[in-house]
Amino acid sequence: MLRFRVFSKFPVAKRFHADFIRNIAVIAHIDAGKTTTTEALLHNSGKKSIKGSVDDGTTTTDYLVQERERGVTIQSAVVSFENKNPETGLVNKYNIFDTPGHADFIYEVERVLPVIDSALLILDSCRGVETQTKAVLRLARKHNIPIMVFANKIDKFNSNPSYSLESLEKFGMNPISLQIIDENKNIEDNLESDDVIERISNCDDLICEKYLNGEIFSRSEILDAIRAAHGRCEVTPVIFGSSKNNLGLKELIEYLGAFDHRCEKEDFMGSSFVFKITNDRRLGEIAMLRNFGDNSLSLKSTKSLLNLSSENNSIATKKTKLFSLDGAAFEPAKDIQADDIFVLSNFENLKTGDFVRNKKAKPSDRKFANFLKARQASCSVVLEVEKQGKEQQLLAGLEVLCKEDPSLSFMESEETGEIILRGRGPFHLEIAISRLETEHRVKDIYQYPVRVDYREVPSIICALCSKCY
C-alpha cells in the first residue's frame, strides 16, 4: 500500500489550461539515473528546496519500502513542477512519470505510455543504448511518442558522448546533438551549428531550401524546425549533463519547454483513462487517470461517471472523491483540468485500462475496449504459509497485488491445493512476496524455488522450408 501521504483541508493547486499542461515519462535502462533526474528537475525548478537521494531513500517518487531499501524503482509514480516557458513567458505545468528501468517491471512503463505527451530518455553516457533502452524505445515508437534524450553521467571519467550519439544513430533515432562536449568535459551550445541545420534540413523542405541558398537562420527558426520534426518523431534532440551534480539541468528544463507537445488522441477524447489501480492506507482502493476530455472534470460530475469499457456501468458511489496527485501526496480537488492527472477514491466496477466518461457527455459509437493487456508471465513460484488458517489472508493479499499489477497472476490448484504466483521474473516475484509481508501482514511465507517457463523450439530449421519457423 502507498504511504507517506500529506492531506490538505482545502485545494491549493493552481489552475492550468490544457494548453499549458504536459505529461512526460522518464524512461531508461536500469541505473541510468531516472529517479535522480526526476529529483534534479524538482529541485532545479524550485519545487523542492533539498534534492532527494536514491542512496539515502529520500526521493519523492520511490515511496515503497522495497524501493527505498533496494534503491531501485518498482512502481511508476507521478510528480509535477511548474516552469515559465522562455519563448512565450507563460507558466507550464509538467507531470513527470518516473518509471522503472528493470525488465521485470516493464508493465509499469507500458501502463503510462497511453497517457503521456512525450518521453525523456535518460541515457548512461558511459554505456550508450542498452538492452532495456531498446525495449522502452520500441514501446514509445509503438505509441508514436516524441522522445528527447538526456545523456547522463557526463562528468564520469569513462563517459563517451560520441558513442552515445552513435548508438542512438544505429538504433534509428536520428539524434540531434544540441550541445557538444570538449576535451575537458565542458558543455558547449551546438544549436546553431551546421551539423544541426543539416539534419533538420533533411526533415524540413523550407529549411533545406534556405540552407542551400546560404541563408542565415535565427535561433528561434532552428528551435521551431526541431520542435516540428520532433513532434513528428523524425528527430531526437540530445543534451548532456549530470543529474547527480546538477550539470545541464537548467538547459534540460528549458528544452522541455521548447519541445513540449500536446498529445491529442482522437480515440480517447471526451473520456478519462485509468492507467493504474492501487491501494492507500487511508483511502483504500484508488484509481489514477488522465482527463482526455475537452473540459474540466468537477467533483459533482464524478457522481455520474460511467465505465465505457464495461457496458457503461456506473462507477460512482455516494462517497466518491476527487484528488490531484503529486508523488505520494494527494490534494482534495473540486475539479481537474483537461489533460491533467487525477485520482478517484470510493468507486466500483473499475480496473486498469478502462475508460470512463460523464453520462451527460456526447455519446460515442466507438467501443472503448480495455486494450492495456499485461504480457504473459515467464516464471512462477509456489507459496505456503507455515501457520494453518492463514491461507485466506495470503489469497486476499495476492488478489489485491494482482489487481494493482496485472502482470502478476495467481491460482490455487484444485488437485494439490498449491498457491502458485506467476510474474515477469524472479525479481518481480521477490518484490511481490516482500510486499505481501510488509503491506498485507502475511507472515511466515515459505516459497519453493522459482520455476522458469521454457518453450521447446527446433534446434535445426527445416532444410526444405526456412519459413517453417
PDB file of N, CA and C in Angstrom, residues 292-347:
ATOM      1  N   PHE A 292      -8.845  13.121 -20.601  1.00  0.00           N
ATOM      2  CA  PHE A 292      -8.723  13.430 -22.021  1.00  0.00           C
ATOM      3  C   PHE A 292      -9.910  14.255 -22.527  1.00  0.00           C
ATOM      4  N   GLY A 293     -10.771  14.669 -21.618  1.00  0.00           N
ATOM      5  CA  GLY A 293     -11.930  15.453 -22.021  1.00  0.00           C
ATOM      6  C   GLY A 293     -11.556  16.860 -22.444  1.00  0.00           C
ATOM      7  N   ASP A 294     -12.462  17.525 -23.141  1.00  0.00           N
ATOM      8  CA  ASP A 294     -12.236  18.902 -23.570  1.00  0.00           C
ATOM      9  C   ASP A 294     -12.414  19.892 -22.425  1.00  0.00           C
ATOM     10  N   ASN A 295     -13.166  19.479 -21.409  1.00  0.00           N
ATOM     11  CA  ASN A 295     -13.464  20.367 -20.300  1.00  0.00           C
ATOM     12  C   ASN A 295     -12.943  19.781 -18.995  1.00  0.00           C
ATOM     13  N   SER A 296     -12.985  20.612 -17.958  1.00  0.00           N
ATOM     14  CA  SER A 296     -12.547  20.146 -16.648  1.00  0.00           C
ATOM     15  C   SER A 296     -13.558  19.151 -16.081  1.00  0.00           C
ATOM     16  N   LEU A 297     -13.065  18.305 -15.183  1.00  0.00           N
ATOM     17  CA  LEU A 297     -13.903  17.303 -14.525  1.00  0.00           C
ATOM     18  C   LEU A 297     -14.141  17.761 -13.096  1.00  0.00           C
ATOM     19  N   SER A 298     -15.384  17.995 -12.732  1.00  0.00           N
ATOM     20  CA  SER A 298     -15.694  18.510 -11.407  1.00  0.00           C
ATOM     21  C   SER A 298     -16.036  17.369 -10.453  1.00  0.00           C
ATOM     22  N   LEU A 299     -15.932  17.667  -9.163  1.00  0.00           N
ATOM     23  CA  LEU A 299     -16.287  16.677  -8.146  1.00  0.00           C
ATOM     24  C   LEU A 299     -17.746  16.266  -8.285  1.00  0.00           C
ATOM     25  N   LYS A 300     -18.592  17.221  -8.629  1.00  0.00           N
ATOM     26  CA  LYS A 300     -20.015  16.917  -8.803  1.00  0.00           C
ATOM     27  C   LYS A 300     -20.241  15.973  -9.971  1.00  0.00           C
ATOM     28  N   SER A 301     -19.471  16.170 -11.055  1.00  0.00           N
ATOM     29  CA  SER A 301     -19.675  15.328 -12.248  1.00  0.00           C
ATOM     30  C   SER A 301     -19.179  13.908 -12.054  1.00  0.00           C
ATOM     31  N   THR A 302     -18.313  13.661 -11.051  1.00  0.00           N
ATOM     32  CA  THR A 302     -17.835  12.300 -10.814  1.00  0.00           C
ATOM     33  C   THR A 302     -18.976  11.384 -10.355  1.00  0.00           C
ATOM     34  N   LYS A 303     -20.038  11.975  -9.853  1.00  0.00           N
ATOM     35  CA  LYS A 303     -21.162  11.170  -9.383  1.00  0.00           C
ATOM     36  C   LYS A 303     -21.910  10.498 -10.533  1.00  0.00           C
ATOM     37  N   SER A 304     -21.639  10.960 -11.777  1.00  0.00           N
ATOM     38  CA  SER A 304     -22.346  10.389 -12.920  1.00  0.00           C
ATOM     39  C   SER A 304     -21.380   9.763 -13.933  1.00  0.00           C
ATOM     40  N   LEU A 305     -20.232   9.290 -13.457  1.00  0.00           N
ATOM     41  CA  LEU A 305     -19.262   8.673 -14.344  1.00  0.00           C
ATOM     42  C   LEU A 305     -19.659   7.243 -14.694  1.00  0.00           C
ATOM     43  N   LEU A 306     -19.449   6.901 -15.982  1.00  0.00           N
ATOM     44  CA  LEU A 306     -19.754   5.558 -16.467  1.00  0.00           C
ATOM     45  C   LEU A 306     -18.485   4.889 -16.962  1.00  0.00           C
ATOM     46  N   ASN A 307     -18.410   3.568 -16.809  1.00  0.00           N
ATOM     47  CA  ASN A 307     -17.282   2.792 -17.335  1.00  0.00           C
ATOM     48  C   ASN A 307     -17.596   2.400 -18.770  1.00  0.00           C
ATOM     49  N   LEU A 308     -16.936   3.044 -19.728  1.00  0.00           N
ATOM     50  CA  LEU A 308     -17.212   2.789 -21.140  1.00  0.00           C
ATOM     51  C   LEU A 308     -16.666   1.439 -21.600  1.00  0.00           C
ATOM     52  N   SER A 309     -15.761   0.846 -20.825  1.00  0.00           N
ATOM     53  CA  SER A 309     -15.169  -0.442 -21.195  1.00  0.00           C
ATOM     54  C   SER A 309     -15.961  -1.617 -20.633  1.00  0.00           C
ATOM     55  N   SER A 310     -17.009  -1.322 -19.869  1.00  0.00           N
ATOM     56  CA  SER A 310     -17.778  -2.390 -19.227  1.00  0.00           C
ATOM     57  C   SER A 310     -19.262  -2.077 -19.261  1.00  0.00           C
ATOM     58  N   GLU A 311     -19.809  -2.034 -20.474  1.00  0.00           N
ATOM     59  CA  GLU A 311     -21.261  -1.889 -20.683  1.00  0.00           C
ATOM     60  C   GLU A 311     -21.839  -0.661 -19.986  1.00  0.00           C
ATOM     61  N   ASN A 312     -21.036   0.415 -19.937  1.00  0.00           N
ATOM     62  CA  ASN A 312     -21.500   1.690 -19.369  1.00  0.00           C
ATOM     63  C   ASN A 312     -22.010   1.568 -17.932  1.00  0.00           C
ATOM     64  N   ASN A 313     -21.398   0.680 -17.149  1.00  0.00           N
ATOM     65  CA  ASN A 313     -21.782   0.555 -15.749  1.00  0.00           C
ATOM     66  C   ASN A 313     -21.329   1.777 -14.962  1.00  0.00           C
ATOM     67  N   SER A 314     -22.135   2.196 -14.010  1.00  0.00           N
ATOM     68  CA  SER A 314     -21.774   3.334 -13.175  1.00  0.00           C
ATOM     69  C   SER A 314     -20.636   2.945 -12.243  1.00  0.00           C
ATOM     70  N   ILE A 315     -19.683   3.871 -12.036  1.00  0.00           N
ATOM     71  CA  ILE A 315     -18.568   3.566 -11.140  1.00  0.00           C
ATOM     72  C   ILE A 315     -18.645   4.370  -9.851  1.00  0.00           C
ATOM     73  N   ALA A 316     -19.550   5.320  -9.781  1.00  0.00           N
ATOM     74  CA  ALA A 316     -19.608   6.242  -8.645  1.00  0.00           C
ATOM     75  C   ALA A 316     -20.390   5.651  -7.478  1.00  0.00           C
ATOM     76  N   THR A 317     -19.995   6.063  -6.284  1.00  0.00           N
ATOM     77  CA  THR A 317     -20.747   5.774  -5.069  1.00  0.00           C
ATOM     78  C   THR A 317     -21.030   7.107  -4.371  1.00  0.00           C
ATOM     79  N   LYS A 318     -21.746   7.050  -3.282  1.00  0.00           N
ATOM     80  CA  LYS A 318     -22.054   8.273  -2.544  1.00  0.00           C
ATOM     81  C   LYS A 318     -20.800   8.925  -1.959  1.00  0.00           C
ATOM     82  N   LYS A 319     -19.744   8.127  -1.796  1.00  0.00           N
ATOM     83  CA  LYS A 319     -18.526   8.631  -1.168  1.00  0.00           C
ATOM     84  C   LYS A 319     -17.389   8.867  -2.159  1.00  0.00           C
ATOM     85  N   THR A 320     -17.663   8.808  -3.459  1.00  0.00           N
ATOM     86  CA  THR A 320     -16.612   9.020  -4.456  1.00  0.00           C
ATOM     87  C   THR A 320     -16.001  10.409  -4.296  1.00  0.00           C
ATOM     88  N   LYS A 321     -14.659  10.444  -4.256  1.00  0.00           N
ATOM     89  CA  LYS A 321     -13.947  11.710  -4.063  1.00  0.00           C
ATOM     90  C   LYS A 321     -12.895  11.902  -5.139  1.00  0.00           C
ATOM     91  N   LEU A 322     -12.492  13.158  -5.319  1.00  0.00           N
ATOM     92  CA  LEU A 322     -11.579  13.561  -6.382  1.00  0.00           C
ATOM     93  C   LEU A 322     -10.327  14.189  -5.759  1.00  0.00           C
ATOM     94  N   PHE A 323      -9.145  13.798  -6.285  1.00  0.00           N
ATOM     95  CA  PHE A 323      -7.886  14.322  -5.757  1.00  0.00           C
ATOM     96  C   PHE A 323      -6.940  14.659  -6.901  1.00  0.00           C
ATOM     97  N   SER A 324      -6.106  15.656  -6.690  1.00  0.00           N
ATOM     98  CA  SER A 324      -4.956  15.874  -7.561  1.00  0.00           C
ATOM     99  C   SER A 324      -3.806  15.055  -6.999  1.00  0.00           C
ATOM    100  N   LEU A 325      -2.823  14.752  -7.844  1.00  0.00           N
ATOM    101  CA  LEU A 325      -1.784  13.792  -7.477  1.00  0.00           C
ATOM    102  C   LEU A 325      -0.403  14.412  -7.642  1.00  0.00           C
ATOM    103  N   ASP A 326       0.470  14.149  -6.660  1.00  0.00           N
ATOM    104  CA  ASP A 326       1.862  14.594  -6.745  1.00  0.00           C
ATOM    105  C   ASP A 326       2.719  13.642  -5.918  1.00  0.00           C
ATOM    106  N   GLY A 327       3.300  12.635  -6.586  1.00  0.00           N
ATOM    107  CA  GLY A 327       4.101  11.639  -5.900  1.00  0.00           C
ATOM    108  C   GLY A 327       3.233  10.802  -4.987  1.00  0.00           C
ATOM    109  N   ALA A 328       3.531  10.791  -3.684  1.00  0.00           N
ATOM    110  CA  ALA A 328       2.734  10.047  -2.725  1.00  0.00           C
ATOM    111  C   ALA A 328       1.775  10.953  -1.966  1.00  0.00           C
ATOM    112  N   ALA A 329       1.606  12.188  -2.412  1.00  0.00           N
ATOM    113  CA  ALA A 329       0.746  13.149  -1.731  1.00  0.00           C
ATOM    114  C   ALA A 329      -0.500  13.432  -2.561  1.00  0.00           C
ATOM    115  N   PHE A 330      -1.651  13.482  -1.900  1.00  0.00           N
ATOM    116  CA  PHE A 330      -2.920  13.789  -2.553  1.00  0.00           C
ATOM    117  C   PHE A 330      -3.438  15.132  -2.043  1.00  0.00           C
ATOM    118  N   GLU A 331      -4.051  15.878  -2.952  1.00  0.00           N
ATOM    119  CA  GLU A 331      -4.711  17.122  -2.583  1.00  0.00           C
ATOM    120  C   GLU A 331      -6.183  17.007  -2.966  1.00  0.00           C
ATOM    121  N   PRO A 332      -7.125  17.143  -2.011  1.00  0.00           N
ATOM    122  CA  PRO A 332      -8.541  17.154  -2.373  1.00  0.00           C
ATOM    123  C   PRO A 332      -8.817  18.237  -3.405  1.00  0.00           C
ATOM    124  N   ALA A 333      -9.562  17.903  -4.444  1.00  0.00           N
ATOM    125  CA  ALA A 333      -9.783  18.842  -5.550  1.00  0.00           C
ATOM    126  C   ALA A 333     -11.269  19.001  -5.835  1.00  0.00           C
ATOM    127  N   LYS A 334     -11.643  20.227  -6.219  1.00  0.00           N
ATOM    128  CA  LYS A 334     -13.016  20.482  -6.648  1.00  0.00           C
ATOM    129  C   LYS A 334     -13.202  20.151  -8.118  1.00  0.00           C
ATOM    130  N   ASP A 335     -12.126  20.342  -8.897  1.00  0.00           N
ATOM    131  CA  ASP A 335     -12.191  19.984 -10.314  1.00  0.00           C
ATOM    132  C   ASP A 335     -10.785  19.679 -10.828  1.00  0.00           C
ATOM    133  N   ILE A 336     -10.739  18.990 -11.955  1.00  0.00           N
ATOM    134  CA  ILE A 336      -9.480  18.625 -12.603  1.00  0.00           C
ATOM    135  C   ILE A 336      -9.526  19.137 -14.037  1.00  0.00           C
ATOM    136  N   GLN A 337      -8.487  19.866 -14.433  1.00  0.00           N
ATOM    137  CA  GLN A 337      -8.459  20.435 -15.770  1.00  0.00           C
ATOM    138  C   GLN A 337      -8.239  19.354 -16.837  1.00  0.00           C
ATOM    139  N   ALA A 338      -8.612  19.680 -18.060  1.00  0.00           N
ATOM    140  CA  ALA A 338      -8.375  18.775 -19.186  1.00  0.00           C
ATOM    141  C   ALA A 338      -6.885  18.499 -19.313  1.00  0.00           C
ATOM    142  N   ASP A 339      -6.534  17.270 -19.628  1.00  0.00           N
ATOM    143  CA  ASP A 339      -5.166  16.781 -19.815  1.00  0.00           C
ATOM    144  C   ASP A 339      -4.403  16.575 -18.518  1.00  0.00           C
ATOM    145  N   ASP A 340      -5.000  16.841 -17.375  1.00  0.00           N
ATOM    146  CA  ASP A 340      -4.285  16.670 -16.112  1.00  0.00           C
ATOM    147  C   ASP A 340      -4.494  15.254 -15.561  1.00  0.00           C
ATOM    148  N   ILE A 341      -3.657  14.898 -14.596  1.00  0.00           N
ATOM    149  CA  ILE A 341      -3.718  13.599 -13.933  1.00  0.00           C
ATOM    150  C   ILE A 341      -4.494  13.750 -12.630  1.00  0.00           C
ATOM    151  N   PHE A 342      -5.340  12.763 -12.308  1.00  0.00           N
ATOM    152  CA  PHE A 342      -6.120  12.864 -11.075  1.00  0.00           C
ATOM    153  C   PHE A 342      -6.357  11.490 -10.473  1.00  0.00           C
ATOM    154  N   VAL A 343      -6.928  11.495  -9.274  1.00  0.00           N
ATOM    155  CA  VAL A 343      -7.175  10.266  -8.511  1.00  0.00           C
ATOM    156  C   VAL A 343      -8.632  10.216  -8.091  1.00  0.00           C
ATOM    157  N   LEU A 344      -9.226   9.024  -8.200  1.00  0.00           N
ATOM    158  CA  LEU A 344     -10.574   8.765  -7.707  1.00  0.00           C
ATOM    159  C   LEU A 344     -10.496   7.777  -6.549  1.00  0.00           C
ATOM    160  N   SER A 345     -11.314   7.998  -5.534  1.00  0.00           N
ATOM    161  CA  SER A 345     -11.437   7.028  -4.444  1.00  0.00           C
ATOM    162  C   SER A 345     -12.900   6.657  -4.268  1.00  0.00           C
ATOM    163  N   ASN A 346     -13.140   5.552  -3.580  1.00  0.00           N
ATOM    164  CA  ASN A 346     -14.501   5.087  -3.301  1.00  0.00           C
ATOM    165  C   ASN A 346     -15.319   4.916  -4.579  1.00  0.00           C
ATOM    166  N   PHE A 347     -14.860   4.046  -5.459  1.00  0.00           N
ATOM    167  CA  PHE A 347     -15.540   3.753  -6.712  1.00  0.00           C
ATOM    168  C   PHE A 347     -15.820   2.255  -6.779  1.00  0.00           C
TER     169      PHE A 347
END
